[in-house]
PDB file of C-alpha atoms in Angstrom:
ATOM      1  CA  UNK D  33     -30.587 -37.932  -8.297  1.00 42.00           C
ATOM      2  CA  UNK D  34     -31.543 -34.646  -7.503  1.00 43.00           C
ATOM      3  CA  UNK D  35     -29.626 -32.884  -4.760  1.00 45.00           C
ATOM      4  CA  UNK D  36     -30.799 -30.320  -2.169  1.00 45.00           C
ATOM      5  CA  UNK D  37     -28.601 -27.153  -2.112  1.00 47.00           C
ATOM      6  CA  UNK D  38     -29.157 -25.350   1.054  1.00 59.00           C
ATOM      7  CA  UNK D  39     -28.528 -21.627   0.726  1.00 63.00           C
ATOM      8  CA  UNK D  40     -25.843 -20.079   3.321  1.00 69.00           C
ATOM      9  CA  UNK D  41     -27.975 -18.988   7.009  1.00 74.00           C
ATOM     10  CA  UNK D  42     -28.510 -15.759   7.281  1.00 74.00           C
ATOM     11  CA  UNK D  43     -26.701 -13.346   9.249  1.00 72.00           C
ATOM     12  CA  UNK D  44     -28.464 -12.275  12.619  1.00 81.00           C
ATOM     13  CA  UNK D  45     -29.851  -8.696  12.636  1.00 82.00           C
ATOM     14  CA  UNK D  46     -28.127  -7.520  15.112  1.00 88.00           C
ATOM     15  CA  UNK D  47     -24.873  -8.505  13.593  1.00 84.00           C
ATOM     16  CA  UNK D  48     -26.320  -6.302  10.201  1.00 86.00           C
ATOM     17  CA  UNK D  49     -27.151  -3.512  12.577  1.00 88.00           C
ATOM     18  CA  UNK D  50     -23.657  -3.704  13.733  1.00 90.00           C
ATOM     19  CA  UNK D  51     -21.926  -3.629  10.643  1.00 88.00           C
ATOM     20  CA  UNK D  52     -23.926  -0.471   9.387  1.00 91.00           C
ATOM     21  CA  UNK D  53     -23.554   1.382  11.989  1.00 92.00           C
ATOM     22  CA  UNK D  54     -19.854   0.679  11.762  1.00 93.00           C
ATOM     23  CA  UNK D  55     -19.253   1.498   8.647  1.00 90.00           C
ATOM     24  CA  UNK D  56     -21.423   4.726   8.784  1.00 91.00           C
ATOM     25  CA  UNK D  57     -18.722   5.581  12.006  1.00 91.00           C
ATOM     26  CA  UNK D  58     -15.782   4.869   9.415  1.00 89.00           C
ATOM     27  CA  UNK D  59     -16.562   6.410   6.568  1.00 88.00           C
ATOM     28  CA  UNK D  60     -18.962   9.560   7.528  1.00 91.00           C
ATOM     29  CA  UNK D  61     -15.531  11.999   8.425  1.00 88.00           C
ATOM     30  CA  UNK D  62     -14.845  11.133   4.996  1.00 88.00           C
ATOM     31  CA  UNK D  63     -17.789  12.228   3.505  1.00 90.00           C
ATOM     32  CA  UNK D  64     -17.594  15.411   5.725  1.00 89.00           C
ATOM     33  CA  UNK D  65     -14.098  16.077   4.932  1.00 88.00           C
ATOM     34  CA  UNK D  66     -15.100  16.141   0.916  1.00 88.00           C
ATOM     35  CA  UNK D  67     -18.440  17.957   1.439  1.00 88.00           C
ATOM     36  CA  UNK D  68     -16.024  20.624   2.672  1.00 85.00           C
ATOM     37  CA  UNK D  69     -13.961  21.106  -0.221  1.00 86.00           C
ATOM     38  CA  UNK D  70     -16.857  20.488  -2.402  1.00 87.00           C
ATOM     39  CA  UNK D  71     -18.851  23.560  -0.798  1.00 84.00           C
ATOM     40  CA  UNK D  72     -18.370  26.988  -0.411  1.00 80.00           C
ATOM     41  CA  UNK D  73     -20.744  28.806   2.395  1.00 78.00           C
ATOM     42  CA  UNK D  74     -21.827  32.840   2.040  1.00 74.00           C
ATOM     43  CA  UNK D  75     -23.558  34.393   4.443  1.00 72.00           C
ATOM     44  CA  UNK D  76     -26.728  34.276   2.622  1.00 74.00           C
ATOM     45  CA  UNK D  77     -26.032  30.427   1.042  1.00 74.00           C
ATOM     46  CA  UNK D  78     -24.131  27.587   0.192  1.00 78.00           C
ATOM     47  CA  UNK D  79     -23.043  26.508  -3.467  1.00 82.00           C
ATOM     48  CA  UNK D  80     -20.707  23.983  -5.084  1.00 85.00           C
ATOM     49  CA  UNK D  81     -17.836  24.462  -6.101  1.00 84.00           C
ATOM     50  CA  UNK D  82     -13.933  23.448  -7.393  1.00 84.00           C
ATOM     51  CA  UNK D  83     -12.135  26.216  -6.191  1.00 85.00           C
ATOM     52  CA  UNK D  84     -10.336  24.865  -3.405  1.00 85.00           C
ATOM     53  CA  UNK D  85      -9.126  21.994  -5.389  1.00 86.00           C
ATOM     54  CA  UNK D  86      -7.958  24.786  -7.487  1.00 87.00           C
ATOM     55  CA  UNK D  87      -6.312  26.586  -5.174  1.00 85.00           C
ATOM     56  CA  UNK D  88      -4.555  23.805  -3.651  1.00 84.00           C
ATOM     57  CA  UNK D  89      -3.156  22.732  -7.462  1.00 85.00           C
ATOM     58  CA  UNK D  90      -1.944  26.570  -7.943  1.00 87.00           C
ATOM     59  CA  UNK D  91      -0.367  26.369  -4.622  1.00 84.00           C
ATOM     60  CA  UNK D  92       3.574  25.955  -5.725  1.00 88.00           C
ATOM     61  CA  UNK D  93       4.750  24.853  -1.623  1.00 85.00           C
ATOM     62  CA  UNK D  94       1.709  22.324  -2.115  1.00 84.00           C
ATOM     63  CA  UNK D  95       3.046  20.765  -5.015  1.00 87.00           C
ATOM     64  CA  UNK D  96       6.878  20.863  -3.960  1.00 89.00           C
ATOM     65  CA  UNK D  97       4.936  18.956  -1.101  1.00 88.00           C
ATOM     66  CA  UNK D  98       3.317  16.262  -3.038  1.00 86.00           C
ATOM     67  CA  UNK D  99       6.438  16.002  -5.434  1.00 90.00           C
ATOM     68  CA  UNK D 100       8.702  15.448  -2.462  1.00 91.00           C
ATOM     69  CA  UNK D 101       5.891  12.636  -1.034  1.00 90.00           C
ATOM     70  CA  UNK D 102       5.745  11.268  -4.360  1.00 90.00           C
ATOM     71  CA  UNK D 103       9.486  10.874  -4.909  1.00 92.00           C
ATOM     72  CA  UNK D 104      10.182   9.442  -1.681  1.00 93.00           C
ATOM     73  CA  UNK D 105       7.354   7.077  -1.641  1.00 92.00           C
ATOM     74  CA  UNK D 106       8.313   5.894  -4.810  1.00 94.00           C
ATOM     75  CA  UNK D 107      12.156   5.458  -4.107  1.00 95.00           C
ATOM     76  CA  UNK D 108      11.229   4.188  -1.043  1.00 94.00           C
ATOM     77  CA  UNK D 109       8.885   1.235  -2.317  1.00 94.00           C
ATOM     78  CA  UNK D 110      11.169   0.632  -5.068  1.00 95.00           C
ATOM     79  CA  UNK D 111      13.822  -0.364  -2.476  1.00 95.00           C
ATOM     80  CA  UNK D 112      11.919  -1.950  -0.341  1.00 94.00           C
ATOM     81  CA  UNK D 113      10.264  -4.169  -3.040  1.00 94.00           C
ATOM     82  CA  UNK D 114      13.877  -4.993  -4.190  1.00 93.00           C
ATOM     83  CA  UNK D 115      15.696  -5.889  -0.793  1.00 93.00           C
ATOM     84  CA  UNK D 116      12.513  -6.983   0.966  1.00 91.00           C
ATOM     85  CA  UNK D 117      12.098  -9.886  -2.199  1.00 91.00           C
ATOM     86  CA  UNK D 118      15.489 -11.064  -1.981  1.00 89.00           C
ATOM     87  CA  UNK D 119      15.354 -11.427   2.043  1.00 88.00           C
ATOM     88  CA  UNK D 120      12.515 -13.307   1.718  1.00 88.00           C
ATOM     89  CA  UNK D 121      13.703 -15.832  -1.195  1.00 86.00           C
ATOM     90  CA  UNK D 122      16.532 -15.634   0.975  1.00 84.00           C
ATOM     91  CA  UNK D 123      15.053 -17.425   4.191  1.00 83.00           C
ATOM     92  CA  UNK D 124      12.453 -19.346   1.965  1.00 80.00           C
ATOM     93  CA  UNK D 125      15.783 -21.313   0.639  1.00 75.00           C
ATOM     94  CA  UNK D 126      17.760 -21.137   4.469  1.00 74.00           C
ATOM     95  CA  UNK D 127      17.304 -23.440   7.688  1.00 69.00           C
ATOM     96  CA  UNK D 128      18.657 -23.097  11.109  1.00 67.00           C
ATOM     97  CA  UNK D 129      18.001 -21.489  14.413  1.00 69.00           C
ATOM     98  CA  UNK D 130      19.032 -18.014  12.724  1.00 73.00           C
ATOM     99  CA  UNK D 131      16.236 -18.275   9.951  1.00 73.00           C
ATOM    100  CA  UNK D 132      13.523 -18.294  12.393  1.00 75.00           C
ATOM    101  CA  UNK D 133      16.149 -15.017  14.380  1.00 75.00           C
ATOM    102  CA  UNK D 134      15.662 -13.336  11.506  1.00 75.00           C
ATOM    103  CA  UNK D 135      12.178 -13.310  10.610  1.00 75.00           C
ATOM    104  CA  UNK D 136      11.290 -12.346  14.495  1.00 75.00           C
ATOM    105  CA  UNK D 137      13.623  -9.545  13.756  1.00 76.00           C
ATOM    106  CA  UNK D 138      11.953  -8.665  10.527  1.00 77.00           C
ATOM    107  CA  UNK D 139       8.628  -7.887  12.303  1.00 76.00           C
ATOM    108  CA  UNK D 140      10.292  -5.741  15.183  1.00 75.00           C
ATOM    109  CA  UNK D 141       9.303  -2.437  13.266  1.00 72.00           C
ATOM    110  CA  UNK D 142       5.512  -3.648  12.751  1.00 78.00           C
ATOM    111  CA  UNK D 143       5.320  -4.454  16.719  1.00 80.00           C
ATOM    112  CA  UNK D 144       7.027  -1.366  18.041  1.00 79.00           C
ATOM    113  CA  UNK D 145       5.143   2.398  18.689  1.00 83.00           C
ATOM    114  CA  UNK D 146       5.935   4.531  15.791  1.00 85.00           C
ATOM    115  CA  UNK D 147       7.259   6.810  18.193  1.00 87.00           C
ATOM    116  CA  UNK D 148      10.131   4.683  19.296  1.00 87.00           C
ATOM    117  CA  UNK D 149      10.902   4.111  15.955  1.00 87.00           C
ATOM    118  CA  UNK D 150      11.080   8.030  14.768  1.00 89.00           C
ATOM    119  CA  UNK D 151      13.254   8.419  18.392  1.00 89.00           C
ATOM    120  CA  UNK D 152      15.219   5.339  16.914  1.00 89.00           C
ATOM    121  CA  UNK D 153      15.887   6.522  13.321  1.00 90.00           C
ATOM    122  CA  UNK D 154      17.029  10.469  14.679  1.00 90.00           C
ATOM    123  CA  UNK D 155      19.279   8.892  17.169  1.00 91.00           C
ATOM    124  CA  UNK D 156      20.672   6.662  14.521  1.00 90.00           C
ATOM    125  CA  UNK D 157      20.866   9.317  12.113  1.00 91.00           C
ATOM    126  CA  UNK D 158      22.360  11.691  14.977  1.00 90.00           C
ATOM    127  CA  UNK D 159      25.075   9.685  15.737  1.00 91.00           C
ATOM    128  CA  UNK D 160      26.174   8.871  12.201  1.00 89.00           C
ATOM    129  CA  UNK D 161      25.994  12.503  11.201  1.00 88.00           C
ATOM    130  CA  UNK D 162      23.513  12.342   8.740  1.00 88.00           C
ATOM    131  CA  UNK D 163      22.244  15.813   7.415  1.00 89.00           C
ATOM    132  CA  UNK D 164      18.305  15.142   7.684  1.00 89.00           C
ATOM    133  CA  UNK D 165      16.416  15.583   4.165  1.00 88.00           C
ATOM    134  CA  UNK D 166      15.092  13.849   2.057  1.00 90.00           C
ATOM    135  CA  UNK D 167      17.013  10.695   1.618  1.00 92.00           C
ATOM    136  CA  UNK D 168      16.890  10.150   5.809  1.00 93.00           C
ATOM    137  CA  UNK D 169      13.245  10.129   5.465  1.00 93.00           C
ATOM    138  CA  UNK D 170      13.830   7.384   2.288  1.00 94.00           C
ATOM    139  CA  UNK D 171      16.037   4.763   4.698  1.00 93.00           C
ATOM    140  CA  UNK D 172      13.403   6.002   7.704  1.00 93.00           C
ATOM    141  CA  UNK D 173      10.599   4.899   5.140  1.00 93.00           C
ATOM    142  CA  UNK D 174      12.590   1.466   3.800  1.00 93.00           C
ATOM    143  CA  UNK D 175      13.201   0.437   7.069  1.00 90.00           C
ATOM    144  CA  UNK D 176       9.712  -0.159   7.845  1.00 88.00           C
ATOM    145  CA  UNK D 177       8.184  -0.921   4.939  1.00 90.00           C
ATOM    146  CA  UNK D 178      10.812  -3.975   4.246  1.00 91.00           C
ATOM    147  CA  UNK D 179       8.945  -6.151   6.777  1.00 89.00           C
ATOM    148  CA  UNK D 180       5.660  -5.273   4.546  1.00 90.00           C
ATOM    149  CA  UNK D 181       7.211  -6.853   1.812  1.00 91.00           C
ATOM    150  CA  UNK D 182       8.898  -9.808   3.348  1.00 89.00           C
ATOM    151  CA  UNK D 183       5.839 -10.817   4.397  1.00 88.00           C
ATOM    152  CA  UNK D 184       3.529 -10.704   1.659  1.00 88.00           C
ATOM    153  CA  UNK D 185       6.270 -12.503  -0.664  1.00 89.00           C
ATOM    154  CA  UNK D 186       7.138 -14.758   1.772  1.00 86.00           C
ATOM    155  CA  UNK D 187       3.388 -15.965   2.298  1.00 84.00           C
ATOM    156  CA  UNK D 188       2.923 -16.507  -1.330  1.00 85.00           C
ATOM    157  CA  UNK D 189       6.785 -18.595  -1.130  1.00 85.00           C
ATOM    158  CA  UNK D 190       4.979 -21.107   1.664  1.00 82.00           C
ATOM    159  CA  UNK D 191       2.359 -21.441  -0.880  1.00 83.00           C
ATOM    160  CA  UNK D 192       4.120 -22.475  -3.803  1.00 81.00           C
ATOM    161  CA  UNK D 193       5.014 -25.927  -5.129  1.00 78.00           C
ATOM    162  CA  UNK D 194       8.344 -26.540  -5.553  1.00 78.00           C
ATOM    163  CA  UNK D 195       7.939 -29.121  -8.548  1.00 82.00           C
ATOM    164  CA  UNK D 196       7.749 -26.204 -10.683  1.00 79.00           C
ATOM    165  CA  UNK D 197      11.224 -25.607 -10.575  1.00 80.00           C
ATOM    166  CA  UNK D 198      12.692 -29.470  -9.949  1.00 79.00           C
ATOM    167  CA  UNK D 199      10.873 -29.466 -13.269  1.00 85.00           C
ATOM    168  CA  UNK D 200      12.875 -26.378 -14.701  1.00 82.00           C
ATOM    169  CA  UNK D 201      16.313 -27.830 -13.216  1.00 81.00           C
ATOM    170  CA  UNK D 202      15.135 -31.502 -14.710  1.00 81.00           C
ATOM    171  CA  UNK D 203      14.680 -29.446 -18.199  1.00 81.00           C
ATOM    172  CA  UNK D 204      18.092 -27.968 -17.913  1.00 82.00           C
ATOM    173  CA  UNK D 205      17.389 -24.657 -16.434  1.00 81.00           C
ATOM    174  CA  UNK D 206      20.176 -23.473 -14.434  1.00 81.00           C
ATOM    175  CA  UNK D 207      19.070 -21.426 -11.108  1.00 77.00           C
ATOM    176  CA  UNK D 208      19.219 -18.258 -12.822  1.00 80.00           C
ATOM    177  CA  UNK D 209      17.030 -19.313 -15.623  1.00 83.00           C
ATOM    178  CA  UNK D 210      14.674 -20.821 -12.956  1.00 82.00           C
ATOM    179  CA  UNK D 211      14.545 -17.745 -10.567  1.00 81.00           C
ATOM    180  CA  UNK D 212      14.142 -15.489 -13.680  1.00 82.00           C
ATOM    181  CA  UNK D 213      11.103 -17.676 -15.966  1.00 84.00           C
ATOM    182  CA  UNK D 214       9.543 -19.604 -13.153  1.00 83.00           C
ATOM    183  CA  UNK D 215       9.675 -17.975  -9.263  1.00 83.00           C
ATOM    184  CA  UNK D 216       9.759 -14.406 -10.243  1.00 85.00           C
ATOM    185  CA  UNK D 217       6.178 -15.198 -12.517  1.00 86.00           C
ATOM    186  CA  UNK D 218       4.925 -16.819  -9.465  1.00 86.00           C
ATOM    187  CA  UNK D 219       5.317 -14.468  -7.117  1.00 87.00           C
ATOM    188  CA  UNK D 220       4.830 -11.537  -9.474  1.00 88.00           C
ATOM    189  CA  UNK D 221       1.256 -10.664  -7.801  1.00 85.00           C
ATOM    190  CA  UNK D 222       2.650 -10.687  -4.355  1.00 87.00           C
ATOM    191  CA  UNK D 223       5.421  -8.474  -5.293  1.00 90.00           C
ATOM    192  CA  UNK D 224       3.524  -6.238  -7.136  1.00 87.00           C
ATOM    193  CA  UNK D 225       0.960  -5.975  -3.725  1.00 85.00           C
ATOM    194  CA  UNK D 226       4.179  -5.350  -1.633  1.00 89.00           C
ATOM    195  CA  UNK D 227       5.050  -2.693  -3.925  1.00 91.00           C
ATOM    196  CA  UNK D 228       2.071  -0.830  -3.520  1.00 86.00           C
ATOM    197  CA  UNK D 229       1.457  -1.682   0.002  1.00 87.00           C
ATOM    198  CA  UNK D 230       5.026   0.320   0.561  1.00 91.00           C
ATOM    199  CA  UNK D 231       3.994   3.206  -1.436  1.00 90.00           C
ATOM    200  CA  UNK D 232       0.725   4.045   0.440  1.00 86.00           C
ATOM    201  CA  UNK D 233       2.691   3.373   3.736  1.00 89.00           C
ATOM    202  CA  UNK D 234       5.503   5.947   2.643  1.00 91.00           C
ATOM    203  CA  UNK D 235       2.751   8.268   0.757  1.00 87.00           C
ATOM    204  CA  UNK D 236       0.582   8.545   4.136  1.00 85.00           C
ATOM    205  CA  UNK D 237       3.262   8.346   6.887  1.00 89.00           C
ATOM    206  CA  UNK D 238       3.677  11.356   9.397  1.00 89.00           C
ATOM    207  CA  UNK D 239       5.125  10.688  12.555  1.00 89.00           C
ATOM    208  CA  UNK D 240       8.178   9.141  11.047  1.00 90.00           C
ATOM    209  CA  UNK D 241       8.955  11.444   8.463  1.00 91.00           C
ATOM    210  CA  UNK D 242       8.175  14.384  11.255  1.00 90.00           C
ATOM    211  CA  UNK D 243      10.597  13.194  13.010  1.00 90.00           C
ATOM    212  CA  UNK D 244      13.930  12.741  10.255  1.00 91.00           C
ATOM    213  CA  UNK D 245      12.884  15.166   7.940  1.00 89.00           C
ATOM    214  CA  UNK D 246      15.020  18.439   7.152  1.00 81.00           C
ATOM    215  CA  UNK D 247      14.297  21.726   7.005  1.00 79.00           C
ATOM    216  CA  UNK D 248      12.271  22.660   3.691  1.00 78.00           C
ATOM    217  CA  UNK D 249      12.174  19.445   2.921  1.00 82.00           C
ATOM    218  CA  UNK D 250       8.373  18.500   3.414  1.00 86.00           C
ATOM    219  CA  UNK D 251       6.413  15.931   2.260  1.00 89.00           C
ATOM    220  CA  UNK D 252       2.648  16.192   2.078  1.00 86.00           C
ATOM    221  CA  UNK D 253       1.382  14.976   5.579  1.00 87.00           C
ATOM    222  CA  UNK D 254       3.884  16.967   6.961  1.00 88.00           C
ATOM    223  CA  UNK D 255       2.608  20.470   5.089  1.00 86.00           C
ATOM    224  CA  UNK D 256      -1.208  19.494   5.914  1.00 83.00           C
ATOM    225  CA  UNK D 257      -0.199  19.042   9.683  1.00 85.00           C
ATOM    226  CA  UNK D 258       2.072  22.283   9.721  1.00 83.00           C
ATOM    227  CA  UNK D 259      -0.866  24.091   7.506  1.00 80.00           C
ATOM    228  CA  UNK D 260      -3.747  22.771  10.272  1.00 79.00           C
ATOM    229  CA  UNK D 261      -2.042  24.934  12.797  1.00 77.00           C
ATOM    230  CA  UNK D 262      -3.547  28.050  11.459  1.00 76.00           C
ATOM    231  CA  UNK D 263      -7.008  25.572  11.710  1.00 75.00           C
ATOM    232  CA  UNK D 264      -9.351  23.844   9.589  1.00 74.00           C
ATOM    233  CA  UNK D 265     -10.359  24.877   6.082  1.00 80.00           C
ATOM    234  CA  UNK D 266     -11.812  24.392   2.986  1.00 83.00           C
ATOM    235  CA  UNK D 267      -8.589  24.795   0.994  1.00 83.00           C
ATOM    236  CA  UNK D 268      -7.169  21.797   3.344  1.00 84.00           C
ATOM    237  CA  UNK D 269     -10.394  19.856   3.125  1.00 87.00           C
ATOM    238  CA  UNK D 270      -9.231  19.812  -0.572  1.00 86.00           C
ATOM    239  CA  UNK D 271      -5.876  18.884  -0.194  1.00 83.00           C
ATOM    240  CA  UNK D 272      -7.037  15.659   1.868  1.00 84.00           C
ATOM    241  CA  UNK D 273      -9.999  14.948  -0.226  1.00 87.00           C
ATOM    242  CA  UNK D 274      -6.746  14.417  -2.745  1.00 83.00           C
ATOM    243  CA  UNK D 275      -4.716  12.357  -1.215  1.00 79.00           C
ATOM    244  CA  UNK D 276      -7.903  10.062   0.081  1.00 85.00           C
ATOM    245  CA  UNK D 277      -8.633   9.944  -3.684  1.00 85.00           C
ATOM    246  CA  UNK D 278      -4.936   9.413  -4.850  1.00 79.00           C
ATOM    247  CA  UNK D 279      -4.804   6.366  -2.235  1.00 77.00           C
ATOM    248  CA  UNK D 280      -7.842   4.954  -3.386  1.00 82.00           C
ATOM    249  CA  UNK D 281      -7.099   5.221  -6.920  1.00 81.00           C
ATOM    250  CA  UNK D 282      -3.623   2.881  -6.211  1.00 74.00           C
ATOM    251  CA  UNK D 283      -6.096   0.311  -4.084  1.00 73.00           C
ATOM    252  CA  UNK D 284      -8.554  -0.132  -7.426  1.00 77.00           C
ATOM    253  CA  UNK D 285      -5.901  -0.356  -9.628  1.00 73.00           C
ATOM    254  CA  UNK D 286      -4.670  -3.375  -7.322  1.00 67.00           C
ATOM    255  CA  UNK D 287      -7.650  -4.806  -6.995  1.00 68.00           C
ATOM    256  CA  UNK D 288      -9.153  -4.358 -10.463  1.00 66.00           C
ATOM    257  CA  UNK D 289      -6.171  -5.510 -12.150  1.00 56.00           C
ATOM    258  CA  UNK D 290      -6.140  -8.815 -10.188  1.00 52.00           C
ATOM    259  CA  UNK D 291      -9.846  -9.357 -10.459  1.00 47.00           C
ATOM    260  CA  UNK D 292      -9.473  -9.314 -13.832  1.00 48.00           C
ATOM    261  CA  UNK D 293      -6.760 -11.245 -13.938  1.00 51.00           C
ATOM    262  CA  UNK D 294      -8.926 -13.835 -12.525  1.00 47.00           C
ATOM    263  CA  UNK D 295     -12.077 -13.304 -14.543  1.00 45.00           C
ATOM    264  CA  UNK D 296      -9.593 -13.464 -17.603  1.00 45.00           C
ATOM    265  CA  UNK D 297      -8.433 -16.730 -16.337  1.00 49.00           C
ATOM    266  CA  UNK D 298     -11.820 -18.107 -15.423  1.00 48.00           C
ATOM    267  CA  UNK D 299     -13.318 -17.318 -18.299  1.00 48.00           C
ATOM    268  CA  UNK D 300     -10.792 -18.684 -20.928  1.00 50.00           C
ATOM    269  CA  UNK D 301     -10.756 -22.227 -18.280  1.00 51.00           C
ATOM    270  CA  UNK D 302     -15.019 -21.842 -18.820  1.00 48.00           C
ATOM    271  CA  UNK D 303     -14.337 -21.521 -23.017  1.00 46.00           C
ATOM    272  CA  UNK D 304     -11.951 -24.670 -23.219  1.00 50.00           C
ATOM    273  CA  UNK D 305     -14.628 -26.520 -21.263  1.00 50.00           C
ATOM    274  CA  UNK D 306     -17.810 -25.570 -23.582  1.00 50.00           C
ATOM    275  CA  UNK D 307     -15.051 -26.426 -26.428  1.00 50.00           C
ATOM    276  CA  UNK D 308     -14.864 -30.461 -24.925  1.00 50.00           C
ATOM    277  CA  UNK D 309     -18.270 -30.941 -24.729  1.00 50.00           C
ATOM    278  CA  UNK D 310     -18.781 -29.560 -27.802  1.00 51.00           C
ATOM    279  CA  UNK D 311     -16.054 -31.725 -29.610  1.00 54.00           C
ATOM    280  CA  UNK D 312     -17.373 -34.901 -27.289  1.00 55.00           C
TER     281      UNK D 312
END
C-alpha cells in the first residue's frame, strides 16, 4: 500500500525575510572587522594585504597577552571540567531538600550581572589578601564557568539509563570499575562540550578578568580594550579577526568531531543492515 509522504509546510516569507535580515545584522561587524585587517588604504588606493596580522604576531606584549589568555583559559577549564563533573555525579547520586539548594546555588553566577560578580570576586579577594595576578583571574574564571559544566553533564546524567551500570555491578564491577568503563564513556561527549564551553568563556571574558587581574598581568581582551583607547585600527582589526578565528576553530572542532562521530556510527548501523538482507 502505497503511502503519501507530505513534505514539511513551508516557512512564511516574512519569517525568511526576518531571519536574513537578522543574520546580515549579526554577522556584517564581522565581516567589517576582517575587511579591516585584510586591507590597507593609501591615499591614492586600497590593496590587500597580511601585514597587520603580521604585525600583531611580531608584537612580543601581544603574545605575552595571548599566552597569559591561553594559560588561564586552559587551567581554568581544566578545573572546572574536573570539579564541575564530580558536583554533578555528585547530586545525580544525592536526594533531599539540599540537592535541589544546591543546584539553585549552582546557577547564581549565570543569573547575576557580571558586574556584581567582578565587585564580588575583588572584595573576596580583598579581604583574604590575595595579591591579584594571574591565578585570581583562574578561581575568578572557575567560579563561573563550574555552573557551565554542571549543567551540561548533569543534562546528559538525567538522560542516561541506569541499567547500564546495575548491569556492570550484576557482572561484578565494583563502583570504581563502573564509574571508570561505563559512566565516564557515557558522558564523555558532554564533558568534553563542558570543557570547551569553559575555555571560550575564560578565552573571551573581560569584565571579570578587568576587574581581578594584576598589574602586567594581561590577558588578551584586556590588551585589545587597553590598546582601543588610543582608537580603532587596522593592527587591532587583526588581532580580533584572530581571536574570532581561534574561537571558531574550537566550535568546528566540536562540532565536526561529533558529527562524525555520528555519521561513523550511522553508517557502520546502515553496513550491518545491507549485511542481513544480504545473508537473508
Amino acid at each position: 500500500m502505497a503511502s503519501e509522504e507530505r513534505g514539511r509546510p513551508a516557512a512564511p516569507r516574512t519569517a525568511t525575510v526576518v531571519l536574513w535580515v537578522t543574520l546580515l545584522l549579526l554577522h556584517t561587524p564581522i565581516v567589517v572587522m576582517i575587511l579591516g585587517a585584510l586591507i590597507e588604504k593609501t591615499p591614492e588606493s586600497w590593496s590587500w594585504t597580511l601585514r597587520w596580522f603580521t604585525e600583531v604576531i611580531s608584537d612580543q606584549a601581544l603574545m605575552d597577552a595571548l599566552i597569559n589568555s591561553l594559560k588561564v583559559g586552559f587551567a581554568a577549564s581544566l578545573l572546572s571540567t574536573l570539579i564541575g563533573t564530580a558536583a554533578a555525579v555528585g547530586l545525580y547520586r544525592s536526594a533531599g531538600m539540599w540537592k535541589w539548594a544546591v543546584e539553585g546555588l549552582s546557577v547564581v553566577s549565570l543569573i547575576f550581572p557580571e558586574i556584581v560578580f567582578a565587585l564580588s570576586l575583588l572584595s573576596l579577594f580583598f579581604v583574604l589578601k590575595f595579591e591579584l595576578g594571574l591565578m585570581t583571574v583562574v578561581i575568578a574564571h572557575v567560579s563561573f564557568s563550574i555552573s557551565y559544566v554542571m549543567m551540561t553533564v548533569g543534562a546528559r546524567l538525567s538522560t542516561m539509563d541506569r541499567a547500564y551500570e546495575d548491569a556492570a555491578r550484576d557482572l561484578g564491577a565494583s563502583d570504581w570499575q563502573t564509574y571508570r568503563t561505563v559512566v565516564l564513556p557515557l558522558l564523555m561527549p558532554s564533558i568534553l562540550g563542558g570543557f570547551i564551553l569553559s575555555f571560550l568563556l575564560s578565552f573571551d571574558d573581560f569584565l571579570i578578568t578587568y576587574f581581578v587581574n594584576g598589574v602586567g598581568k594581561d590577558t588578551l581582551p584586556v590588551k585589545l580594550y587597553t590598546a582601543m583607547k588610543l582608537g580603532v585600527s587596522p593592527k587591532l582589526n587583526a588581532l580580533s579577526s584572530l581571536m574570532f578565528v581561534m574561537t571558531l576553530l574550537a566550535l568546528i572542532f566540536f562540532f565536526r568531531s561529533s558529527a562524525f562521530r555520528v555519521f561513523f556510527e550511522s553508517g557502520r548501523r546502515t553496513h550491518g543492515e545491507n549485511t542481513k538482507k544480504e545473508n537473508s
